[in-house]
Short mmCIF file of C-alpha atoms in Angstrom, two decimals:
data_model
loop_
_atom_site.label_atom_id
_atom_site.label_comp_id
_atom_site.label_asym_id
_atom_site.label_seq_id
_atom_site.Cartn_x
_atom_site.Cartn_y
_atom_site.Cartn_z
CA UNK A 873 41.29 23.83 -36.85
CA UNK A 874 41.84 27.52 -36.14
CA UNK A 875 39.60 30.48 -35.42
CA UNK A 876 39.78 33.67 -37.52
CA UNK A 877 38.15 37.08 -37.21
CA UNK A 878 37.35 39.20 -40.27
CA UNK A 879 37.40 42.93 -39.39
CA UNK A 880 35.27 44.77 -41.90
CA UNK A 881 32.54 47.27 -42.45
CA UNK A 882 31.19 50.38 -44.02
CA UNK A 883 30.36 49.21 -47.54
CA UNK A 884 29.56 46.01 -49.36
CA UNK A 885 32.90 46.24 -51.19
CA UNK A 886 34.63 45.64 -47.86
CA UNK A 887 32.03 43.40 -46.23
CA UNK A 888 31.24 40.78 -48.85
CA UNK A 889 34.86 39.72 -49.54
CA UNK A 890 35.16 39.19 -45.75
CA UNK A 891 31.98 37.09 -45.75
CA UNK A 892 33.31 35.03 -48.69
CA UNK A 893 36.59 34.28 -46.92
CA UNK A 894 34.85 33.49 -43.63
CA UNK A 895 32.54 31.04 -45.41
CA UNK A 896 35.48 29.39 -47.17
CA UNK A 897 37.40 29.05 -43.89
CA UNK A 898 34.36 27.38 -42.33
CA UNK A 899 34.01 25.09 -45.36
CA UNK A 900 37.63 24.03 -44.75
CA UNK A 901 36.94 23.15 -41.11
CA UNK A 902 37.96 26.35 -39.34
CA UNK A 903 35.75 28.79 -37.44
CA UNK A 904 35.31 32.45 -38.33
CA UNK A 905 33.50 35.54 -37.12
CA UNK A 906 32.97 39.05 -38.47
CA UNK A 907 33.89 42.07 -36.37
CA UNK A 908 32.49 45.47 -37.29
CA UNK A 909 30.26 48.35 -36.30
CA UNK A 910 27.30 47.43 -34.13
CA UNK A 911 24.17 48.16 -36.16
CA UNK A 912 26.14 48.56 -39.38
CA UNK A 913 25.57 46.86 -42.70
CA UNK A 914 28.13 44.22 -41.75
CA UNK A 915 26.00 43.03 -38.83
CA UNK A 916 23.10 42.17 -41.14
CA UNK A 917 25.45 40.56 -43.66
CA UNK A 918 26.92 38.35 -40.93
CA UNK A 919 23.46 37.34 -39.73
CA UNK A 920 22.25 36.50 -43.25
CA UNK A 921 25.39 34.40 -43.81
CA UNK A 922 24.99 32.59 -40.48
CA UNK A 923 28.26 34.01 -39.11
CA UNK A 924 29.01 35.09 -35.56
CA UNK A 925 29.18 38.87 -35.29
CA UNK A 926 31.26 40.89 -32.86
CA UNK A 927 29.83 44.41 -32.72
CA UNK A 928 31.85 47.42 -31.59
CA UNK A 929 31.64 51.20 -31.88
CA UNK A 930 33.40 52.62 -34.91
CA UNK A 931 34.04 56.33 -35.28
CA UNK A 932 34.16 57.65 -38.82
CA UNK A 933 37.49 59.36 -39.43
CA UNK A 934 37.78 62.34 -41.75
CA UNK A 935 40.23 62.34 -44.59
CA UNK A 936 42.55 65.20 -45.44
CA UNK A 937 40.68 68.04 -47.08
CA UNK A 938 37.38 67.13 -45.41
CA UNK A 939 37.77 69.49 -42.48
CA UNK A 940 38.62 68.94 -38.85
CA UNK A 941 37.90 65.63 -37.17
CA UNK A 942 34.82 65.47 -34.97
CA UNK A 943 36.15 64.69 -31.46
CA UNK A 944 33.06 62.57 -30.76
CA UNK A 945 33.98 60.30 -33.68
CA UNK A 946 37.55 60.01 -32.40
CA UNK A 947 36.18 58.98 -28.98
CA UNK A 948 33.88 56.42 -30.61
CA UNK A 949 36.84 54.98 -32.52
CA UNK A 950 38.94 54.76 -29.34
CA UNK A 951 36.04 53.12 -27.50
CA UNK A 952 35.70 50.66 -30.37
CA UNK A 953 39.35 49.64 -29.99
CA UNK A 954 38.76 48.92 -26.29
CA UNK A 955 35.62 46.91 -27.12
CA UNK A 956 37.44 45.03 -29.89
CA UNK A 957 40.32 44.18 -27.52
CA UNK A 958 37.84 42.59 -25.11
CA UNK A 959 36.12 40.66 -27.89
CA UNK A 960 39.41 39.42 -29.34
CA UNK A 961 40.71 38.38 -25.93
CA UNK A 962 37.56 36.27 -25.52
CA UNK A 963 37.72 34.89 -29.10
CA UNK A 964 41.48 34.18 -29.14
CA UNK A 965 41.75 34.10 -32.94
CA UNK A 966 44.78 32.76 -34.80
CA UNK A 967 44.67 35.93 -36.91
CA UNK A 968 42.55 38.96 -37.72
CA UNK A 969 42.03 39.84 -41.38
CA UNK A 970 41.25 43.50 -42.05
CA UNK A 971 39.21 44.36 -45.14
CA UNK A 972 39.15 48.13 -44.81
CA UNK A 973 36.35 50.53 -44.19
CA UNK A 974 36.20 52.68 -41.07
CA UNK A 975 34.47 49.94 -39.08
CA UNK A 976 37.41 47.55 -39.56
CA UNK A 977 39.92 49.82 -37.84
CA UNK A 978 39.02 49.04 -34.20
CA UNK A 979 39.42 45.30 -34.80
CA UNK A 980 42.71 45.58 -36.65
CA UNK A 981 44.26 48.05 -34.19
CA UNK A 982 43.05 45.96 -31.24
CA UNK A 983 44.59 42.81 -32.73
CA UNK A 984 47.88 44.58 -33.37
CA UNK A 985 47.94 45.92 -29.81
CA UNK A 986 47.38 42.38 -28.48
CA UNK A 987 50.07 40.83 -30.67
CA UNK A 988 47.52 38.87 -32.73
CA UNK A 989 48.78 38.48 -36.31
CA UNK A 990 46.97 40.73 -38.77
CA UNK A 991 46.60 40.35 -42.49
CA UNK A 992 45.03 43.02 -44.71
CA UNK A 993 43.10 42.66 -47.93
CA UNK A 994 42.86 45.73 -50.16
CA UNK A 995 40.05 45.51 -52.71
CA UNK A 996 40.75 48.89 -54.30
CA UNK A 997 43.43 50.26 -56.59
CA UNK A 998 44.23 52.91 -53.95
CA UNK A 999 45.13 51.98 -50.36
CA UNK A 1000 42.37 53.25 -48.07
CA UNK A 1001 42.82 55.31 -44.91
CA UNK A 1002 42.22 52.50 -42.43
CA UNK A 1003 44.58 50.21 -44.32
CA UNK A 1004 47.27 52.92 -44.37
CA UNK A 1005 46.98 53.20 -40.58
CA UNK A 1006 47.42 49.42 -40.15
CA UNK A 1007 49.79 48.36 -42.94
CA UNK A 1008 52.99 49.01 -40.97
CA UNK A 1009 52.25 46.27 -38.43
CA UNK A 1010 50.43 43.84 -40.73
CA UNK A 1011 52.08 40.47 -41.41
CA UNK A 1012 50.89 40.43 -45.02
CA UNK A 1013 48.75 42.37 -47.49
CA UNK A 1014 46.69 40.70 -50.19
CA UNK A 1015 45.48 42.81 -53.09
CA UNK A 1016 42.90 42.60 -55.84
CA UNK A 1017 45.17 44.52 -58.25
CA UNK A 1018 48.75 44.10 -59.43
CA UNK A 1019 49.54 47.59 -58.23
CA UNK A 1020 47.93 49.46 -55.34
CA UNK A 1021 48.64 53.18 -55.04
CA UNK A 1022 49.88 54.04 -51.55
CA UNK A 1023 50.97 50.52 -50.64
CA UNK A 1024 54.66 50.43 -49.67
CA UNK A 1025 56.81 48.72 -52.29
CA UNK A 1026 57.02 44.97 -51.83
CA UNK A 1027 54.25 44.82 -49.18
CA UNK A 1028 51.42 43.40 -51.29
CA UNK A 1029 50.73 40.10 -52.98
CA UNK A 1030 48.11 39.75 -55.70
CA UNK A 1031 45.46 37.34 -54.37
CA UNK A 1032 42.41 38.53 -56.29
CA UNK A 1033 38.94 39.42 -55.06
CA UNK A 1034 37.11 36.90 -52.87
CA UNK A 1035 33.51 36.42 -54.02
CA UNK A 1036 30.58 34.55 -52.53
CA UNK A 1037 29.04 31.51 -54.13
CA UNK A 1038 25.41 32.54 -53.75
CA UNK A 1039 23.72 35.20 -55.80
CA UNK A 1040 20.53 37.12 -55.09
CA UNK A 1041 17.73 37.33 -57.60
CA UNK A 1042 16.61 40.84 -58.48
CA UNK A 1043 13.45 40.60 -56.29
CA UNK A 1044 15.55 39.28 -53.37
CA UNK A 1045 17.99 42.19 -53.77
CA UNK A 1046 15.10 44.71 -53.75
CA UNK A 1047 13.70 43.05 -50.61
CA UNK A 1048 17.03 43.54 -48.83
CA UNK A 1049 17.16 47.16 -50.00
CA UNK A 1050 13.65 47.80 -48.69
CA UNK A 1051 14.69 46.61 -45.22
CA UNK A 1052 17.26 49.41 -45.26
CA UNK A 1053 14.45 51.93 -45.95
CA UNK A 1054 16.31 53.85 -48.63
CA UNK A 1055 14.02 56.45 -50.26
CA UNK A 1056 14.57 55.21 -53.82
CA UNK A 1057 13.58 51.62 -52.88
CA UNK A 1058 10.07 52.54 -51.70
CA UNK A 1059 8.66 52.58 -55.24
CA UNK A 1060 10.58 49.64 -56.72
#
């Protein structure tokens, strides 16, 4: 039995594949936790799935063409790496799996700095910014597509898209949306 940490966050496209893999690892007798932004969508997803959650700060990085980086966000990201290092030292995982999204970066970089094996999963047809920053030191990269733009040649293996077993009914989905207090969910 081994312990694994799924570093994820930002959007459901990054979070729910991590939840699916964590649940499957637990089903197979391992333990798993999610690591992401404190107060982010991933924290609620972990709680609803009954998973341990390791919350850290996660600064949102700007992409090229979006202007200059906000130094406060860079400081938050650096602080998140320090927090993630502490959490990972306490957890002692066999590996950290990074699913992308800005909130996954502190966990993946912390793992790499501690010598903990990292594996990445890219759900998109184009390698995201956080994955590009981590791919050089990752042990392996699983992809949902045969070809991923931006992924160095020979670095990826097609593994598909992890999905969860359970499905929400439409009313259950609206109830979750209402808890997020999005303006368009107030009338639904």
